[in-house]
PDB file of C-alpha atoms in Angstrom:
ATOM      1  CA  UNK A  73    -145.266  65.826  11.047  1.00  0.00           C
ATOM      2  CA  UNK A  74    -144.312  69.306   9.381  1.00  0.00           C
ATOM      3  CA  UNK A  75    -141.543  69.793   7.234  1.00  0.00           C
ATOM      4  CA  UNK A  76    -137.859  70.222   8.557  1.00  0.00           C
ATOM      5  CA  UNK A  77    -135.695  72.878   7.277  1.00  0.00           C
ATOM      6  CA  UNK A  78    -132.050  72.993   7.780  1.00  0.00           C
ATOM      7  CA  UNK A  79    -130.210  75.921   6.576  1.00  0.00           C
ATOM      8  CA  UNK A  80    -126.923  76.481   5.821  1.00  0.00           C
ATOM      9  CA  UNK A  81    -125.181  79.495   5.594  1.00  0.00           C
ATOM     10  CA  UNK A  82    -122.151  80.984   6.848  1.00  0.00           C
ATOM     11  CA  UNK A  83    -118.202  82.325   5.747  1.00  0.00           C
ATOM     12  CA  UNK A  84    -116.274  80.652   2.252  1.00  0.00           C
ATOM     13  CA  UNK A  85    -114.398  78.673   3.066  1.00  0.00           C
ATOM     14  CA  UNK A  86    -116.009  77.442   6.712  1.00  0.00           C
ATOM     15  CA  UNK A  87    -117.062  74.042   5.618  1.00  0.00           C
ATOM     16  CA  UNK A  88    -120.433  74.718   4.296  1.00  0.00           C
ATOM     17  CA  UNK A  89    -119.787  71.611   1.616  1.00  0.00           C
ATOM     18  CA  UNK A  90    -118.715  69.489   4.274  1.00  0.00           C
ATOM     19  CA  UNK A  91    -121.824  70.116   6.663  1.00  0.00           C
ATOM     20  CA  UNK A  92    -124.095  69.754   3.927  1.00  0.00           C
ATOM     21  CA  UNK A  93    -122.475  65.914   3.036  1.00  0.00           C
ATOM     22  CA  UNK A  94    -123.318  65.432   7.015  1.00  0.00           C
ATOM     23  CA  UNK A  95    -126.455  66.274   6.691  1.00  0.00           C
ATOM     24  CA  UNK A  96    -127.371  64.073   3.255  1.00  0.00           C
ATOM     25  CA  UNK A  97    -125.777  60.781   5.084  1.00  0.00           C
ATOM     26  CA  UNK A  98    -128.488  61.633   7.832  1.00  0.00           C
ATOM     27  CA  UNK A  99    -131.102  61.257   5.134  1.00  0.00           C
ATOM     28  CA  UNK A 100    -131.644  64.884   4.319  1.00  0.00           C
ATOM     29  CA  UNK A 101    -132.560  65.791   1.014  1.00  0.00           C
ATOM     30  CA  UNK A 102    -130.017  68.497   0.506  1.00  0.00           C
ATOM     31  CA  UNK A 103    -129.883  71.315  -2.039  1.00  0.00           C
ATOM     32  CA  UNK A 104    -126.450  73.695  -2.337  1.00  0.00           C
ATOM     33  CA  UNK A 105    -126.671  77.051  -3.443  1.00  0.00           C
ATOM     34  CA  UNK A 106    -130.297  77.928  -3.372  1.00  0.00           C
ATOM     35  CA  UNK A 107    -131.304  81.473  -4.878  1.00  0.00           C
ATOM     36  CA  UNK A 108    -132.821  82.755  -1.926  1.00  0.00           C
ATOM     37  CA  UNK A 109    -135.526  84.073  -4.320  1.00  0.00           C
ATOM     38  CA  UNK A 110    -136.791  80.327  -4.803  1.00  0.00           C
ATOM     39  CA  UNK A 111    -136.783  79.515  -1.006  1.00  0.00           C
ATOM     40  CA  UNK A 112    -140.444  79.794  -0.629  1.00  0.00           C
ATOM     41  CA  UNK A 113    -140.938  77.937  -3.377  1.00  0.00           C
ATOM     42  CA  UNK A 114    -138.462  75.005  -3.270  1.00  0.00           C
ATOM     43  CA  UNK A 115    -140.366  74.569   0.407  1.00  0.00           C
ATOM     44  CA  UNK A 116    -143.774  74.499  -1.347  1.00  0.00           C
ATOM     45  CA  UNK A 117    -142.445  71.595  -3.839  1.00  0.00           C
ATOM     46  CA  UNK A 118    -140.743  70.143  -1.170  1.00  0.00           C
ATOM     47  CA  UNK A 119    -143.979  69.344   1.045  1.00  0.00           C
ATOM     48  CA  UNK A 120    -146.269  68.383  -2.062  1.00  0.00           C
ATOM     49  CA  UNK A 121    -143.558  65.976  -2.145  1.00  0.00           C
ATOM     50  CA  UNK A 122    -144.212  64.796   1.288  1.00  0.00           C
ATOM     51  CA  UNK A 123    -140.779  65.070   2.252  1.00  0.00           C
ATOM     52  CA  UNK A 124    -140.316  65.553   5.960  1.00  0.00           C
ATOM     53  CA  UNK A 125    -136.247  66.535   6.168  1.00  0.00           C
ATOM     54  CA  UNK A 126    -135.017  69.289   3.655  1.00  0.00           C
ATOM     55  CA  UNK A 127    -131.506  71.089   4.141  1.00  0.00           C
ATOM     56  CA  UNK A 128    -130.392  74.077   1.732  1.00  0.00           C
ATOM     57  CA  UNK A 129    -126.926  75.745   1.683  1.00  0.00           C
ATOM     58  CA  UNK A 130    -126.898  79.841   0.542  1.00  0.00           C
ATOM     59  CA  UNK A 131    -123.765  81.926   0.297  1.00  0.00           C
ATOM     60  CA  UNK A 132    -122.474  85.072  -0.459  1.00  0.00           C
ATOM     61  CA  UNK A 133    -122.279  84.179  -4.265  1.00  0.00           C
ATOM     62  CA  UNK A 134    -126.320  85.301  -3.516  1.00  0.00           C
ATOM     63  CA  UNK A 135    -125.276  88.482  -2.352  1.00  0.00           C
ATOM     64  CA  UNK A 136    -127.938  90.875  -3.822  1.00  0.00           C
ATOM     65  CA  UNK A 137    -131.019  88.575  -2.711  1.00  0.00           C
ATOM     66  CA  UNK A 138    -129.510  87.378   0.713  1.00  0.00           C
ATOM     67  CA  UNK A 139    -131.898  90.347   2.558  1.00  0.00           C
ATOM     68  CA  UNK A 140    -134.873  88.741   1.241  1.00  0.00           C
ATOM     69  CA  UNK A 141    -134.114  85.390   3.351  1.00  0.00           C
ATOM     70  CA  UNK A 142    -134.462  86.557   6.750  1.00  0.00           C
ATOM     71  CA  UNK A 143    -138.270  88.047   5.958  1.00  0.00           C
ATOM     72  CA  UNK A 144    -138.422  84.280   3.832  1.00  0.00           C
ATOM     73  CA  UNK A 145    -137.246  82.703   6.741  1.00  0.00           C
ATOM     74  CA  UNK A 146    -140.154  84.447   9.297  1.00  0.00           C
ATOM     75  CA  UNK A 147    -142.781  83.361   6.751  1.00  0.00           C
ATOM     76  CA  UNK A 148    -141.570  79.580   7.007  1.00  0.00           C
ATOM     77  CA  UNK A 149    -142.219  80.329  10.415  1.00  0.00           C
ATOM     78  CA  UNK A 150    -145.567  81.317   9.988  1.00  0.00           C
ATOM     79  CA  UNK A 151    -146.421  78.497   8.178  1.00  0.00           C
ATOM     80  CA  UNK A 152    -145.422  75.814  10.934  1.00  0.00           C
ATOM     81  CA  UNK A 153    -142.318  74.819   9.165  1.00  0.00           C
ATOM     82  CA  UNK A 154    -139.662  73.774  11.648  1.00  0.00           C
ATOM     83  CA  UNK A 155    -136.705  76.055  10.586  1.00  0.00           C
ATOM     84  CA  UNK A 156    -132.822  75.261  11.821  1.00  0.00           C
ATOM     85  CA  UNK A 157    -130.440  78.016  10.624  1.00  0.00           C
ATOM     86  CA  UNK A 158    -126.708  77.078  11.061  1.00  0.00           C
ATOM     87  CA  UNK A 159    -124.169  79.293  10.311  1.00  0.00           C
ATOM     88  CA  UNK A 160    -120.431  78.195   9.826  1.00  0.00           C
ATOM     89  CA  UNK A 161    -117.802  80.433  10.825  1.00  0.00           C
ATOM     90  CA  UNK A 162    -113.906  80.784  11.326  1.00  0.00           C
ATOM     91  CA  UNK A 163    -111.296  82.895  12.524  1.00  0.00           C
ATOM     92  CA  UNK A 164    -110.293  85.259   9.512  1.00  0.00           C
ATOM     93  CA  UNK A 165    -106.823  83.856   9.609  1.00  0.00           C
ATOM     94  CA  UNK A 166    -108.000  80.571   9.260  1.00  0.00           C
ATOM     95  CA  UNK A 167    -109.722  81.051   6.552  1.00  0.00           C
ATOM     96  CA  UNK A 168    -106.974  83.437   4.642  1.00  0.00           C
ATOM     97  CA  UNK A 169    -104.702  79.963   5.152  1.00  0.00           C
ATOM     98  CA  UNK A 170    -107.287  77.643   3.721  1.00  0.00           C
ATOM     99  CA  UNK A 171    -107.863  79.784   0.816  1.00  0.00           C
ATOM    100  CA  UNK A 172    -104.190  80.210   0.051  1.00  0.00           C
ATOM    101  CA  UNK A 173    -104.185  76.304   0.304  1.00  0.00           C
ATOM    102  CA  UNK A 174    -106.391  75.837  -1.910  1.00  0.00           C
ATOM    103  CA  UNK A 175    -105.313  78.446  -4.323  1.00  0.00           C
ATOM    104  CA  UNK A 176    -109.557  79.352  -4.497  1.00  0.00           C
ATOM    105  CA  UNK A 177    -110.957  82.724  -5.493  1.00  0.00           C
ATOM    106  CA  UNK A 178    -113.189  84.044  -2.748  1.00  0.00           C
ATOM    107  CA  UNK A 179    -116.545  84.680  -4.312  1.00  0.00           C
ATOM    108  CA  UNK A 180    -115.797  88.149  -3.712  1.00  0.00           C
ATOM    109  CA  UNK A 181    -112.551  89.161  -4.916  1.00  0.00           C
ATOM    110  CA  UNK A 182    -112.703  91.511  -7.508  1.00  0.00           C
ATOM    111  CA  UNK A 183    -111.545  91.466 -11.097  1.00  0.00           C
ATOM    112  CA  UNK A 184    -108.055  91.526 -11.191  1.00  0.00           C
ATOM    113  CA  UNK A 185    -106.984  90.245  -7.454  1.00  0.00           C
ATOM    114  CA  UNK A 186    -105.392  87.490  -8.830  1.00  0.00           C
ATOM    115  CA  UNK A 187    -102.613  90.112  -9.780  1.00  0.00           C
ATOM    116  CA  UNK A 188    -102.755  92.007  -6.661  1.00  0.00           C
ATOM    117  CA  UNK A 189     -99.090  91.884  -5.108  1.00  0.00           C
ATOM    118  CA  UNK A 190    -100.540  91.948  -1.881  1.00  0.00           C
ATOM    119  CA  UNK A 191    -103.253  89.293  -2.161  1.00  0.00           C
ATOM    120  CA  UNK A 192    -103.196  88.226   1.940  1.00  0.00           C
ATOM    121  CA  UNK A 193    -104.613  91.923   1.761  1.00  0.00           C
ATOM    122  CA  UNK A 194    -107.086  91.422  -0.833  1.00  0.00           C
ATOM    123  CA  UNK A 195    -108.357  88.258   0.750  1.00  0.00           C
ATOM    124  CA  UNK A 196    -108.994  89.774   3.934  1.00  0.00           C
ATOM    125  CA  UNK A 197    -110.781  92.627   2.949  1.00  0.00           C
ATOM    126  CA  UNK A 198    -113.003  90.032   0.478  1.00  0.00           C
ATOM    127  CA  UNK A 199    -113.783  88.463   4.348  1.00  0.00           C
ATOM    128  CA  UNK A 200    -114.259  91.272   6.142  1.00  0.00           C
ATOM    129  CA  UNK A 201    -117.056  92.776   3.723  1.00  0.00           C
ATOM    130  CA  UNK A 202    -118.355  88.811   3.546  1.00  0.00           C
ATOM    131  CA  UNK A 203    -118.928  88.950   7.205  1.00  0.00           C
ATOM    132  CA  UNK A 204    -120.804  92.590   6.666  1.00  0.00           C
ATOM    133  CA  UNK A 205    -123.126  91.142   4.013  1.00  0.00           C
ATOM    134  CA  UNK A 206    -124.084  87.811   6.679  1.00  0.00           C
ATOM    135  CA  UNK A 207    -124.150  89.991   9.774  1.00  0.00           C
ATOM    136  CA  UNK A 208    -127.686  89.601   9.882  1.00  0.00           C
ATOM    137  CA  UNK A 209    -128.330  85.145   8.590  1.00  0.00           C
ATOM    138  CA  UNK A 210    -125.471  84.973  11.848  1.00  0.00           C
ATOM    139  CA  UNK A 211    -127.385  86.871  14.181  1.00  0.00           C
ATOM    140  CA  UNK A 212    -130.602  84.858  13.752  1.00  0.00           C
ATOM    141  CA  UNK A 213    -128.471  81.038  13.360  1.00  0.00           C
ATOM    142  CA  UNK A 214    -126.462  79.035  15.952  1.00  0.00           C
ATOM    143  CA  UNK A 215    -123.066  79.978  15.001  1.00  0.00           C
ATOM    144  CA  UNK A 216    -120.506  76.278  14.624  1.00  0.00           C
ATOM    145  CA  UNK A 217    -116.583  77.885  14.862  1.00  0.00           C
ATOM    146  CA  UNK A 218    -115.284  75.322  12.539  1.00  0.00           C
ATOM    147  CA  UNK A 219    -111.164  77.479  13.043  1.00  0.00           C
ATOM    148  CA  UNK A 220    -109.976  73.868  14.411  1.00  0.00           C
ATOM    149  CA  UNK A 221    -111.909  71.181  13.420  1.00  0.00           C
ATOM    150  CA  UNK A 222    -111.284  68.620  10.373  1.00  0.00           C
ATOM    151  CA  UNK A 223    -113.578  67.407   8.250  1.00  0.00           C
ATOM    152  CA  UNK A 224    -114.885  64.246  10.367  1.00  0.00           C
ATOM    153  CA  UNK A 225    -115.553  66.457  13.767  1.00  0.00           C
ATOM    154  CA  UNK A 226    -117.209  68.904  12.017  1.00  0.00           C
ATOM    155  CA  UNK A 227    -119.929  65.581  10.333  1.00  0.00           C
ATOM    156  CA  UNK A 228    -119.715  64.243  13.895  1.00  0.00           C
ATOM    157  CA  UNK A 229    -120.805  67.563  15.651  1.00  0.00           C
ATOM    158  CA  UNK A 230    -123.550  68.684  13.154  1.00  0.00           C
ATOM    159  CA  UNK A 231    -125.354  65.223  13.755  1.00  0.00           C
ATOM    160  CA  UNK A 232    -125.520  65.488  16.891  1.00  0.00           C
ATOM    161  CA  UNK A 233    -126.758  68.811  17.147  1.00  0.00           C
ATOM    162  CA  UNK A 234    -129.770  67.836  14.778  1.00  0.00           C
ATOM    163  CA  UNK A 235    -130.214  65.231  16.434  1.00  0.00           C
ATOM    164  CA  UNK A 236    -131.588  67.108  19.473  1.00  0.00           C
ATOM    165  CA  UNK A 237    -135.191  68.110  19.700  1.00  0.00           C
ATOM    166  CA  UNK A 238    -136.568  70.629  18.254  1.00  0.00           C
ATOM    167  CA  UNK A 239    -139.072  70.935  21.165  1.00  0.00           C
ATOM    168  CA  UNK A 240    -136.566  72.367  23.541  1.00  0.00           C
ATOM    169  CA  UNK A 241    -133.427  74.985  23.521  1.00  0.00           C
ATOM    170  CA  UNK A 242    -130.228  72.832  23.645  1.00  0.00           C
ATOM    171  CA  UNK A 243    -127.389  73.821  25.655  1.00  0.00           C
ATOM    172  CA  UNK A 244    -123.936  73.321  24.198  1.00  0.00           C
ATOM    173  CA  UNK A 245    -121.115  72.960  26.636  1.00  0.00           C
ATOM    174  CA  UNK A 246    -117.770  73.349  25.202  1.00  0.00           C
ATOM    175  CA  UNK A 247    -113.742  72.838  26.629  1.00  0.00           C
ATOM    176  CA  UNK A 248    -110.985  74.698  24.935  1.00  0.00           C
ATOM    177  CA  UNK A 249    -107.715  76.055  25.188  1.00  0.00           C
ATOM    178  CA  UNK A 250    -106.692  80.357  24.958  1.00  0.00           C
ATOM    179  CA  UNK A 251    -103.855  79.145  23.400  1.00  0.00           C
ATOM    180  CA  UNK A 252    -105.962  78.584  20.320  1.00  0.00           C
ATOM    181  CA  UNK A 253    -107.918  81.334  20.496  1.00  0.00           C
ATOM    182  CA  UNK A 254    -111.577  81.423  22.171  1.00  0.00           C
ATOM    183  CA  UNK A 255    -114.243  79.944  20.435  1.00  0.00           C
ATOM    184  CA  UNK A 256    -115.952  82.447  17.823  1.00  0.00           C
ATOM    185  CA  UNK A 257    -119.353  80.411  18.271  1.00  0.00           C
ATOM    186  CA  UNK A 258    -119.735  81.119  21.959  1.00  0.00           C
ATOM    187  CA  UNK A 259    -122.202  82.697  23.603  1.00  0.00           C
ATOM    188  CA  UNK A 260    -120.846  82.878  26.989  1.00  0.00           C
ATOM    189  CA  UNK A 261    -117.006  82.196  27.895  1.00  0.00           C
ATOM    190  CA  UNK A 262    -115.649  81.610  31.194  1.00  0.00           C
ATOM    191  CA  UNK A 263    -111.921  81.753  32.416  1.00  0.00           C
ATOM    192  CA  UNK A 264    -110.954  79.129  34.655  1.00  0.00           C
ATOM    193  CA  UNK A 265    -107.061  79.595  34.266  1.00  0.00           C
ATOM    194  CA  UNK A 266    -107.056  81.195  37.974  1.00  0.00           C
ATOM    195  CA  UNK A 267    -108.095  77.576  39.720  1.00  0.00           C
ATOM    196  CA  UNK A 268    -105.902  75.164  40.264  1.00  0.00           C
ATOM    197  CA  UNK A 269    -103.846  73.015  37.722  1.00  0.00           C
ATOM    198  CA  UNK A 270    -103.464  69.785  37.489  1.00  0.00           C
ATOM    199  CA  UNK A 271    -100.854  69.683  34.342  1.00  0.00           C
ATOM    200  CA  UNK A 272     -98.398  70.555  37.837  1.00  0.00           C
ATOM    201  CA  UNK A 273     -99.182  67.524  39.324  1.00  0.00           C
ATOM    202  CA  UNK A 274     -96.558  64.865  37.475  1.00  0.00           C
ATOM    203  CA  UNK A 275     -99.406  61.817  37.906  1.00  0.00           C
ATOM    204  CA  UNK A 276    -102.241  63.794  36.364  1.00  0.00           C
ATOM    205  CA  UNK A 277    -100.256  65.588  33.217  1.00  0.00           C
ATOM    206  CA  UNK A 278    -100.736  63.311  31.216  1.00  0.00           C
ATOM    207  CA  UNK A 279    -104.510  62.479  32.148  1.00  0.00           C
ATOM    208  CA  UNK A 280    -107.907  64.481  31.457  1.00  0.00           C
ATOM    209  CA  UNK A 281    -110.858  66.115  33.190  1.00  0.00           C
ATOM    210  CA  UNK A 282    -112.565  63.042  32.587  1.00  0.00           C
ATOM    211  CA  UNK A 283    -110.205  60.759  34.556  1.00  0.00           C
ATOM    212  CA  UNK A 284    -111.254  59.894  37.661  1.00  0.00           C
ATOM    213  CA  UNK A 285    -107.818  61.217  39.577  1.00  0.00           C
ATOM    214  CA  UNK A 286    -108.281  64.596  38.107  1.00  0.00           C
ATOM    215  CA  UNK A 287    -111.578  64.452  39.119  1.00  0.00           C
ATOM    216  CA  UNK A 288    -110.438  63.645  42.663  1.00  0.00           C
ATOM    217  CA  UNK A 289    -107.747  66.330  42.595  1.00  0.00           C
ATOM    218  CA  UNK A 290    -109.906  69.033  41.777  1.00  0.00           C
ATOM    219  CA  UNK A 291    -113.029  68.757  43.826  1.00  0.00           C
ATOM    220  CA  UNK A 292    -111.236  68.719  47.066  1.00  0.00           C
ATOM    221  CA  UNK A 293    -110.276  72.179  45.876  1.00  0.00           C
ATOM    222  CA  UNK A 294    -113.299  75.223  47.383  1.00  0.00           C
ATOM    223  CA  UNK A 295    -111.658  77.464  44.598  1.00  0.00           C
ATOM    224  CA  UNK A 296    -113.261  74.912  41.608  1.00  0.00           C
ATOM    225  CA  UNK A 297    -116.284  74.394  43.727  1.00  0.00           C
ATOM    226  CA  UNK A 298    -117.105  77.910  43.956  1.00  0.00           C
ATOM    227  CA  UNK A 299    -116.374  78.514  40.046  1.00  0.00           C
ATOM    228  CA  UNK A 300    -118.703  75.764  39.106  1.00  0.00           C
ATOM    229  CA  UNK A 301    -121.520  77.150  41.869  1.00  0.00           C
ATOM    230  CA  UNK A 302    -120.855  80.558  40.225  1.00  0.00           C
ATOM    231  CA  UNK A 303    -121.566  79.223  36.594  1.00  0.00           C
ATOM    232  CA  UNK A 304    -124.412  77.581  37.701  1.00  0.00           C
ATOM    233  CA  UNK A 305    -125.859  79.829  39.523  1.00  0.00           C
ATOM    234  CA  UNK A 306    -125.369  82.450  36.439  1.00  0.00           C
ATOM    235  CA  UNK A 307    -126.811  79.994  33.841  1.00  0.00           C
ATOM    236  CA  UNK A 308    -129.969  79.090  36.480  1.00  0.00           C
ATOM    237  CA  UNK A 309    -130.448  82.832  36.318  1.00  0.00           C
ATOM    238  CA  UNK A 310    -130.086  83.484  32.391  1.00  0.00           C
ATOM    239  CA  UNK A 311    -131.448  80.273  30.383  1.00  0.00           C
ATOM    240  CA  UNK A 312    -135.059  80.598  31.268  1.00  0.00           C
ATOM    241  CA  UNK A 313    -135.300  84.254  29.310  1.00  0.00           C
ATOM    242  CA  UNK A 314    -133.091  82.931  27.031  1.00  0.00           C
ATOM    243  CA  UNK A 315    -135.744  80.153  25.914  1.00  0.00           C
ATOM    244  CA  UNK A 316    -138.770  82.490  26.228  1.00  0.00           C
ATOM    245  CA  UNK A 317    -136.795  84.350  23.503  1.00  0.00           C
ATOM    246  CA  UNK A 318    -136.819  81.515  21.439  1.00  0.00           C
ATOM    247  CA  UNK A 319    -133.245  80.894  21.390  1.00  0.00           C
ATOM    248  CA  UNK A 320    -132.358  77.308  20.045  1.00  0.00           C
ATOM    249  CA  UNK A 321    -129.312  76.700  20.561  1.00  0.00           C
ATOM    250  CA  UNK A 322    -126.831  78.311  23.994  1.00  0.00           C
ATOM    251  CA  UNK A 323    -123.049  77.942  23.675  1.00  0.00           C
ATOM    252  CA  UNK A 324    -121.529  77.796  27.401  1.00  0.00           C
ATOM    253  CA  UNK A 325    -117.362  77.749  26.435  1.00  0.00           C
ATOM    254  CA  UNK A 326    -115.193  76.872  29.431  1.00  0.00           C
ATOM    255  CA  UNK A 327    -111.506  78.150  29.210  1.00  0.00           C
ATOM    256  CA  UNK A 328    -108.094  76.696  30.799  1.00  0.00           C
ATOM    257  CA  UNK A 329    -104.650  77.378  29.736  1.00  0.00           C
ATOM    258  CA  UNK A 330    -104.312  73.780  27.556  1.00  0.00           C
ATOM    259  CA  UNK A 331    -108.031  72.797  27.195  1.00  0.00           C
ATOM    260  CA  UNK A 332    -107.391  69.436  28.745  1.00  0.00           C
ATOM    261  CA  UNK A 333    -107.995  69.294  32.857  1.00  0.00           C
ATOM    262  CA  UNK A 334    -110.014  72.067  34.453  1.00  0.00           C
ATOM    263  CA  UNK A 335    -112.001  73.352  31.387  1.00  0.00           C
ATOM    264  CA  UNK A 336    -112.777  69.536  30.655  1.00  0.00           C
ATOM    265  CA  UNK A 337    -113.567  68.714  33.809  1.00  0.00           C
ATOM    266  CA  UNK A 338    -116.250  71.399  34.428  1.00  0.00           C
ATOM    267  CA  UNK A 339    -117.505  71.037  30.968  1.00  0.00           C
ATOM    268  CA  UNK A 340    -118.467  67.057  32.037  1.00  0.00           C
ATOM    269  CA  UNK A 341    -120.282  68.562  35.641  1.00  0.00           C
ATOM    270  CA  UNK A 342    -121.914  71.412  33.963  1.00  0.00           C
ATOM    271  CA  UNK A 343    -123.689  68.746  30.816  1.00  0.00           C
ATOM    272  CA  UNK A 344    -124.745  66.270  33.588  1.00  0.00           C
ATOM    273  CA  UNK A 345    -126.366  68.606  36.292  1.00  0.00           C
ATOM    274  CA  UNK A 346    -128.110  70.740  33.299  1.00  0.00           C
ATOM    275  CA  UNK A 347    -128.942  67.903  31.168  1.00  0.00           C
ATOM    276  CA  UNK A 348    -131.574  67.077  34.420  1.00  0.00           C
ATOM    277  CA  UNK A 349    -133.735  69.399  32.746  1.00  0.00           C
ATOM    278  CA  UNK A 350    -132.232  70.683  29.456  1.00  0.00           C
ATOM    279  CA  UNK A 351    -130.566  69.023  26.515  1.00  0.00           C
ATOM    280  CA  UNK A 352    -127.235  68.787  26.880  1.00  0.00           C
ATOM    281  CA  UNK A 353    -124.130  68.626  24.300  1.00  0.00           C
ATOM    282  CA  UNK A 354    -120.939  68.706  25.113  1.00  0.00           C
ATOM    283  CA  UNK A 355    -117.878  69.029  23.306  1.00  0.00           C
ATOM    284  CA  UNK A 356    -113.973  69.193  24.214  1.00  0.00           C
ATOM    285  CA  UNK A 357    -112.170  71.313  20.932  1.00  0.00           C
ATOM    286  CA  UNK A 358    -108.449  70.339  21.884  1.00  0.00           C
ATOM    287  CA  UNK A 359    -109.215  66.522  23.080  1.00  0.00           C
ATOM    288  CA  UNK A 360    -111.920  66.322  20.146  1.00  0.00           C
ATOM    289  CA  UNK A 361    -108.411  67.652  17.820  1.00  0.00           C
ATOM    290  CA  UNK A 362    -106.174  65.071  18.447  1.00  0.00           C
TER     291      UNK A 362
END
């Protein structure tokens, strides 16, 4: 069995720390802040060691070497190392409130910031040129939107999506609401705020796309049959190229106006009649929230 490489990168302030805990409670042997100019390296120690699950957190704080790691990174390759890039991002006013929480320096802030009248302003251009210096680790990793989630869902969600195998691209299906934004890790988004609602229905407010009379309610409806044909039929189409690509990971996010019947619903269809032949995840941000 090769070695397995899990690496973490991805915005300050995204939860990097808290993915990496995940992933040493999994039995990961887990290393934060690697130089990327020791990545080849730390790999070669690592499998004299015999040690068969490895996971690494870089940042930004590695700015100047950070173009070495995608060249590292096809070399692992080469080698038969099974590589897993994650990359944690957030919405930039997300993480402009968790820094001013936390009252943390980002790692890019210049000298003399902390004086800066206008430090909202400073902290969002520190971001913005952050996201230019990772354009390239995101591109390449499967991209976790961490905006909305606490600590525990964020543990929760990078288990499981190590826990699928590596043999096959994984399909991610995912609920949410456009009141909270669309999700910054998907890869595909559809609007389903045009079919029917069920929050109008008094009996089924209070109830989910998982209960069985919202279930009811909305099949009997050609509009929500046709969207989910449509989705399939576009997804039936598109993953096949997308695996000969050698894509990993596929985020499918499903939009309603409150994230908690129609988007839900579909969500639940769309991981069963996939998972026939792909893995299937599936997660519901605004149900997952509460």
């Amino acid at each position: 069995m090769s070695l397995e490489l899990v690496l973490i990168t991805g915005m300050s302030g995204s939860g990097k720390s808290v993915a990496l805990r995940a992933l040493e409670d999994a039995g990961y042997f887990c290393v934060d802040n690697l130089p990327p100019q020791l990545l080849l390296q730390f790999v070669d120690l690592e499998q004299r060691n015999a040690r068969r699950r490895v996971a690494i957190a870089m940042d930004v704080r590695s700015a100047d070497a950070l173009p070495q790691v995608p060249g590292h990174l096809d070399e692992l390759v080469r080698r038969g190392i099974a590589v897993r890039p994650l990359f944690l991002d957030a919405t930039t006013d997300t993480l402009v409130r968790r820094f001013s929480e936390t009252r943390r320096r980002h790692p890019l802030s210049r000298p003399g910031q902390d004086a800066d009248p206008d430090q909202q302003r400073a902290v969002v251009e520190a971001i913005e040129l952050e996201r230019e210096l990772l354009a390239e680790l995101r591109q390449r990793a499967h991209v976790i939107d961490t905006s909305v989630l606490r600590a525990s869902q964020l543990q929760d969600y990078v288990k499981s999506l190590l826990s699928a195998p590596l043999t096959s691209m994984t399909l991610v299906f995912q609920s949410f609401s456009y009141k909270r934004g669309i999700p910054v890790d998907a890869d595909f988004v559809f609007d389903v705020r045009m079919l029917p609602n069920p929050h109008y229905e008094p009996e089924l407010r209070d109830l989910t796309g998982m209960d069985e009379p919202v279930v009811d309610y909305l099949r009997k409806h050609q509009e929500v049959e046709d969207m989910y044909a449509d989705i399939c039929a576009f997804l039936d189409h598109w993953l096949e190229p997308l695996a000969r690509n050698h894509r990993s990971y596929v985020t499918v996010a499903i939009g309603c106006t409150g994230g908690q019947h129609r988007s839900v619903y579909l969500v639940e269809r769309l991981a069963e009649e996939f998972g026939k032949e792909w893995t299937a995840l599936k997660r519901h941000r605004e149900m997952d929230a509460r």
